[in-house]
């Protein structure tokens, strides 16, 4: 009788490859698709769909009126930003450049937005000249509210020790030429607050 403690598997040249789940001891067969199916899967993965068309509809030059709060009890700071959206790599990703002045300093930021056909989620990356890191967020589109909600983490530069804080970004389509972006992060007490809002108008 085989012991339940023995989770090793033995295969021969004719055995079906198997994987073992350590937590449960369950074994599931892993079968690679044939070459034609694999190629079809890859073609489906690389083909832009309706989500990419939606991103493309946001292309163009936008003027954003920004309001930023350093903390819930702080007075907001206002700024005007310019964003240029452009689809790249055959309409598969949206590349955005952002510029303006924030907190009395010249500001530049670059973002890339993707929609992964396999995982069925949007992915956003962000870098700017106010830091040296990269923020990655994932999210889903809500057709009822016409909004795209991203969630992720970013380094808190005020901590000075690499501490990360949870962030949430909501992009709401007001109409064809107006959008609202809201950014929420955790305050010092751990509670979420809105630290940025940008109302953008396409030129």
Short mmCIF file of C-alpha atoms in Angstrom, two decimals:
data_model
loop_
_atom_site.label_atom_id
_atom_site.label_comp_id
_atom_site.label_asym_id
_atom_site.label_seq_id
_atom_site.Cartn_x
_atom_site.Cartn_y
_atom_site.Cartn_z
CA UNK A 1 0.00 0.00 0.00
CA UNK A 2 1.38 3.40 -0.98
CA UNK A 3 1.88 5.84 1.87
CA UNK A 4 -0.06 9.15 1.75
CA UNK A 5 3.15 10.85 2.81
CA UNK A 6 4.86 9.90 -0.46
CA UNK A 7 4.03 12.63 -2.95
CA UNK A 8 6.67 11.71 -5.55
CA UNK A 9 5.60 10.62 -9.04
CA UNK A 10 7.42 8.32 -11.39
CA UNK A 11 7.09 8.59 -15.16
CA UNK A 12 8.28 6.53 -18.08
CA UNK A 13 8.61 7.45 -21.74
CA UNK A 14 4.98 6.46 -22.24
CA UNK A 15 3.55 8.13 -19.14
CA UNK A 16 1.43 11.30 -19.39
CA UNK A 17 3.30 14.20 -17.74
CA UNK A 18 1.78 15.01 -14.37
CA UNK A 19 1.91 17.78 -11.81
CA UNK A 20 1.41 17.33 -8.08
CA UNK A 21 -0.27 19.81 -5.74
CA UNK A 22 1.78 19.69 -2.56
CA UNK A 23 -1.00 20.97 -0.33
CA UNK A 24 -3.50 18.27 -1.26
CA UNK A 25 -1.46 15.58 -2.92
CA UNK A 26 -3.78 15.87 -5.94
CA UNK A 27 -2.38 14.98 -9.34
CA UNK A 28 -3.59 16.53 -12.62
CA UNK A 29 -2.53 15.58 -16.13
CA UNK A 30 -0.78 18.31 -18.10
CA UNK A 31 -1.30 17.96 -21.83
CA UNK A 32 0.39 20.41 -24.19
CA UNK A 33 -1.78 21.55 -27.12
CA UNK A 34 -0.87 20.36 -30.59
CA UNK A 35 1.10 22.78 -32.76
CA UNK A 36 -1.95 24.04 -34.69
CA UNK A 37 -3.89 24.75 -31.49
CA UNK A 38 -0.86 26.40 -29.92
CA UNK A 39 -0.49 28.70 -32.93
CA UNK A 40 -4.21 29.57 -32.90
CA UNK A 41 -3.98 30.36 -29.19
CA UNK A 42 -1.02 32.65 -29.81
CA UNK A 43 -2.78 34.40 -32.70
CA UNK A 44 -5.83 35.01 -30.49
CA UNK A 45 -3.57 36.37 -27.75
CA UNK A 46 -1.86 38.87 -30.04
CA UNK A 47 -4.97 40.09 -31.91
CA UNK A 48 -6.36 43.46 -30.69
CA UNK A 49 -10.01 43.28 -29.66
CA UNK A 50 -12.81 45.56 -28.51
CA UNK A 51 -10.91 46.61 -25.39
CA UNK A 52 -8.01 47.81 -27.54
CA UNK A 53 -10.45 49.72 -29.75
CA UNK A 54 -11.74 51.45 -26.63
CA UNK A 55 -8.22 52.49 -25.67
CA UNK A 56 -7.66 53.75 -29.22
CA UNK A 57 -10.76 55.93 -28.91
CA UNK A 58 -8.94 57.78 -26.13
CA UNK A 59 -6.04 58.77 -28.40
CA UNK A 60 -5.23 62.44 -28.87
CA UNK A 61 -4.08 65.43 -26.86
CA UNK A 62 -5.86 66.14 -23.57
CA UNK A 63 -5.68 69.06 -21.13
CA UNK A 64 -6.09 68.01 -17.50
CA UNK A 65 -7.05 70.16 -14.54
CA UNK A 66 -5.41 68.46 -11.58
CA UNK A 67 -6.26 68.69 -7.89
CA UNK A 68 -3.90 66.94 -5.47
CA UNK A 69 -4.07 66.36 -1.71
CA UNK A 70 -0.85 65.41 0.17
CA UNK A 71 -2.97 64.27 3.12
CA UNK A 72 -6.68 64.30 4.04
CA UNK A 73 -6.22 67.39 6.24
CA UNK A 74 -4.07 69.33 3.75
CA UNK A 75 -5.23 72.05 1.38
CA UNK A 76 -5.37 70.85 -2.26
CA UNK A 77 -2.86 71.96 -4.86
CA UNK A 78 -3.96 72.79 -8.41
CA UNK A 79 -2.08 72.17 -11.65
CA UNK A 80 -2.66 71.93 -15.39
CA UNK A 81 -1.30 68.93 -17.28
CA UNK A 82 -1.07 67.94 -20.93
CA UNK A 83 -1.49 64.27 -21.88
CA UNK A 84 -0.84 62.79 -25.31
CA UNK A 85 -2.26 59.30 -25.88
CA UNK A 86 -1.14 57.18 -28.82
CA UNK A 87 -1.67 53.50 -29.63
CA UNK A 88 1.57 51.65 -30.45
CA UNK A 89 2.73 48.25 -31.71
CA UNK A 90 -0.14 47.77 -34.11
CA UNK A 91 -2.87 49.03 -31.80
CA UNK A 92 -1.97 46.70 -28.92
CA UNK A 93 -0.90 49.21 -26.27
CA UNK A 94 -1.61 52.81 -25.44
CA UNK A 95 1.44 54.96 -24.73
CA UNK A 96 0.80 58.19 -22.83
CA UNK A 97 3.12 61.12 -22.14
CA UNK A 98 2.21 63.65 -19.47
CA UNK A 99 3.76 67.03 -18.77
CA UNK A 100 3.13 70.16 -16.75
CA UNK A 101 4.00 71.60 -13.35
CA UNK A 102 3.22 70.01 -9.99
CA UNK A 103 4.14 71.27 -6.53
CA UNK A 104 6.00 74.12 -8.20
CA UNK A 105 8.25 71.86 -10.24
CA UNK A 106 8.33 70.70 -13.88
CA UNK A 107 6.57 67.34 -14.14
CA UNK A 108 6.89 64.53 -16.70
CA UNK A 109 5.27 61.11 -16.63
CA UNK A 110 4.90 58.15 -19.00
CA UNK A 111 2.32 55.40 -18.81
CA UNK A 112 1.52 52.30 -20.83
CA UNK A 113 -1.90 50.69 -20.78
CA UNK A 114 -2.48 47.16 -22.04
CA UNK A 115 -5.38 44.73 -22.20
CA UNK A 116 -4.23 41.13 -21.80
CA UNK A 117 -6.48 38.91 -23.90
CA UNK A 118 -5.74 35.83 -21.80
CA UNK A 119 -6.08 37.09 -18.25
CA UNK A 120 -8.95 39.43 -19.28
CA UNK A 121 -7.57 42.41 -17.39
CA UNK A 122 -6.13 45.83 -18.13
CA UNK A 123 -2.56 46.47 -17.01
CA UNK A 124 -1.09 49.92 -16.39
CA UNK A 125 2.52 50.95 -15.79
CA UNK A 126 3.64 54.39 -14.66
CA UNK A 127 6.96 56.21 -14.32
CA UNK A 128 7.68 59.91 -13.71
CA UNK A 129 10.44 62.33 -12.80
CA UNK A 130 9.18 62.56 -9.21
CA UNK A 131 10.60 59.12 -8.43
CA UNK A 132 12.89 56.32 -9.57
CA UNK A 133 10.49 53.38 -9.38
CA UNK A 134 7.78 51.88 -11.56
CA UNK A 135 4.15 51.39 -10.53
CA UNK A 136 2.11 48.53 -11.98
CA UNK A 137 -1.64 48.23 -11.56
CA UNK A 138 -4.28 45.84 -12.92
CA UNK A 139 -7.97 46.43 -13.39
CA UNK A 140 -11.26 45.74 -15.08
CA UNK A 141 -13.74 47.79 -17.13
CA UNK A 142 -17.25 48.36 -15.72
CA UNK A 143 -19.62 49.06 -18.60
CA UNK A 144 -22.41 50.11 -16.23
CA UNK A 145 -20.42 53.00 -14.76
CA UNK A 146 -18.20 53.50 -17.84
CA UNK A 147 -15.17 53.30 -15.61
CA UNK A 148 -11.87 51.45 -15.49
CA UNK A 149 -10.68 50.64 -11.96
CA UNK A 150 -7.03 49.77 -11.35
CA UNK A 151 -5.53 48.45 -8.12
CA UNK A 152 -1.88 48.09 -7.12
CA UNK A 153 0.90 49.28 -4.85
CA UNK A 154 3.50 52.00 -5.00
CA UNK A 155 6.51 52.94 -2.89
CA UNK A 156 5.79 55.68 -0.36
CA UNK A 157 8.71 58.10 -1.00
CA UNK A 158 8.01 59.99 2.23
CA UNK A 159 8.82 56.90 4.33
CA UNK A 160 12.37 56.68 3.01
CA UNK A 161 12.63 52.92 3.54
CA UNK A 162 10.87 51.30 0.58
CA UNK A 163 7.52 50.96 2.33
CA UNK A 164 4.69 50.35 -0.13
CA UNK A 165 1.17 51.69 0.08
CA UNK A 166 -1.98 50.38 -1.57
CA UNK A 167 -3.40 52.53 -4.36
CA UNK A 168 -6.54 52.55 -6.45
CA UNK A 169 -7.14 54.47 -9.68
CA UNK A 170 -10.51 55.02 -11.33
CA UNK A 171 -10.82 56.40 -14.87
CA UNK A 172 -14.38 57.43 -15.70
CA UNK A 173 -15.51 58.27 -19.23
CA UNK A 174 -17.81 61.27 -18.92
CA UNK A 175 -18.34 61.59 -22.67
CA UNK A 176 -16.28 61.23 -25.85
CA UNK A 177 -14.05 64.21 -25.03
CA UNK A 178 -14.10 64.35 -21.22
CA UNK A 179 -12.69 61.96 -18.63
CA UNK A 180 -12.14 61.96 -14.87
CA UNK A 181 -9.21 60.23 -13.19
CA UNK A 182 -9.28 59.67 -9.44
CA UNK A 183 -6.38 58.27 -7.43
CA UNK A 184 -6.84 56.88 -3.93
CA UNK A 185 -4.07 55.84 -1.53
CA UNK A 186 -3.85 54.91 2.12
CA UNK A 187 -3.16 57.68 4.62
CA UNK A 188 -0.87 57.35 7.65
CA UNK A 189 -3.74 55.80 9.62
CA UNK A 190 -4.20 53.12 6.94
CA UNK A 191 -7.50 54.53 5.70
CA UNK A 192 -8.04 55.23 2.01
CA UNK A 193 -8.38 58.84 0.85
CA UNK A 194 -8.50 60.57 -2.52
CA UNK A 195 -5.11 62.13 -3.16
CA UNK A 196 -5.61 63.21 -6.77
CA UNK A 197 -8.34 64.07 -9.25
CA UNK A 198 -7.80 65.10 -12.88
CA UNK A 199 -10.59 66.30 -15.16
CA UNK A 200 -9.35 65.94 -18.75
CA UNK A 201 -10.69 67.52 -21.92
CA UNK A 202 -9.62 66.43 -25.40
CA UNK A 203 -8.42 69.25 -27.62
#
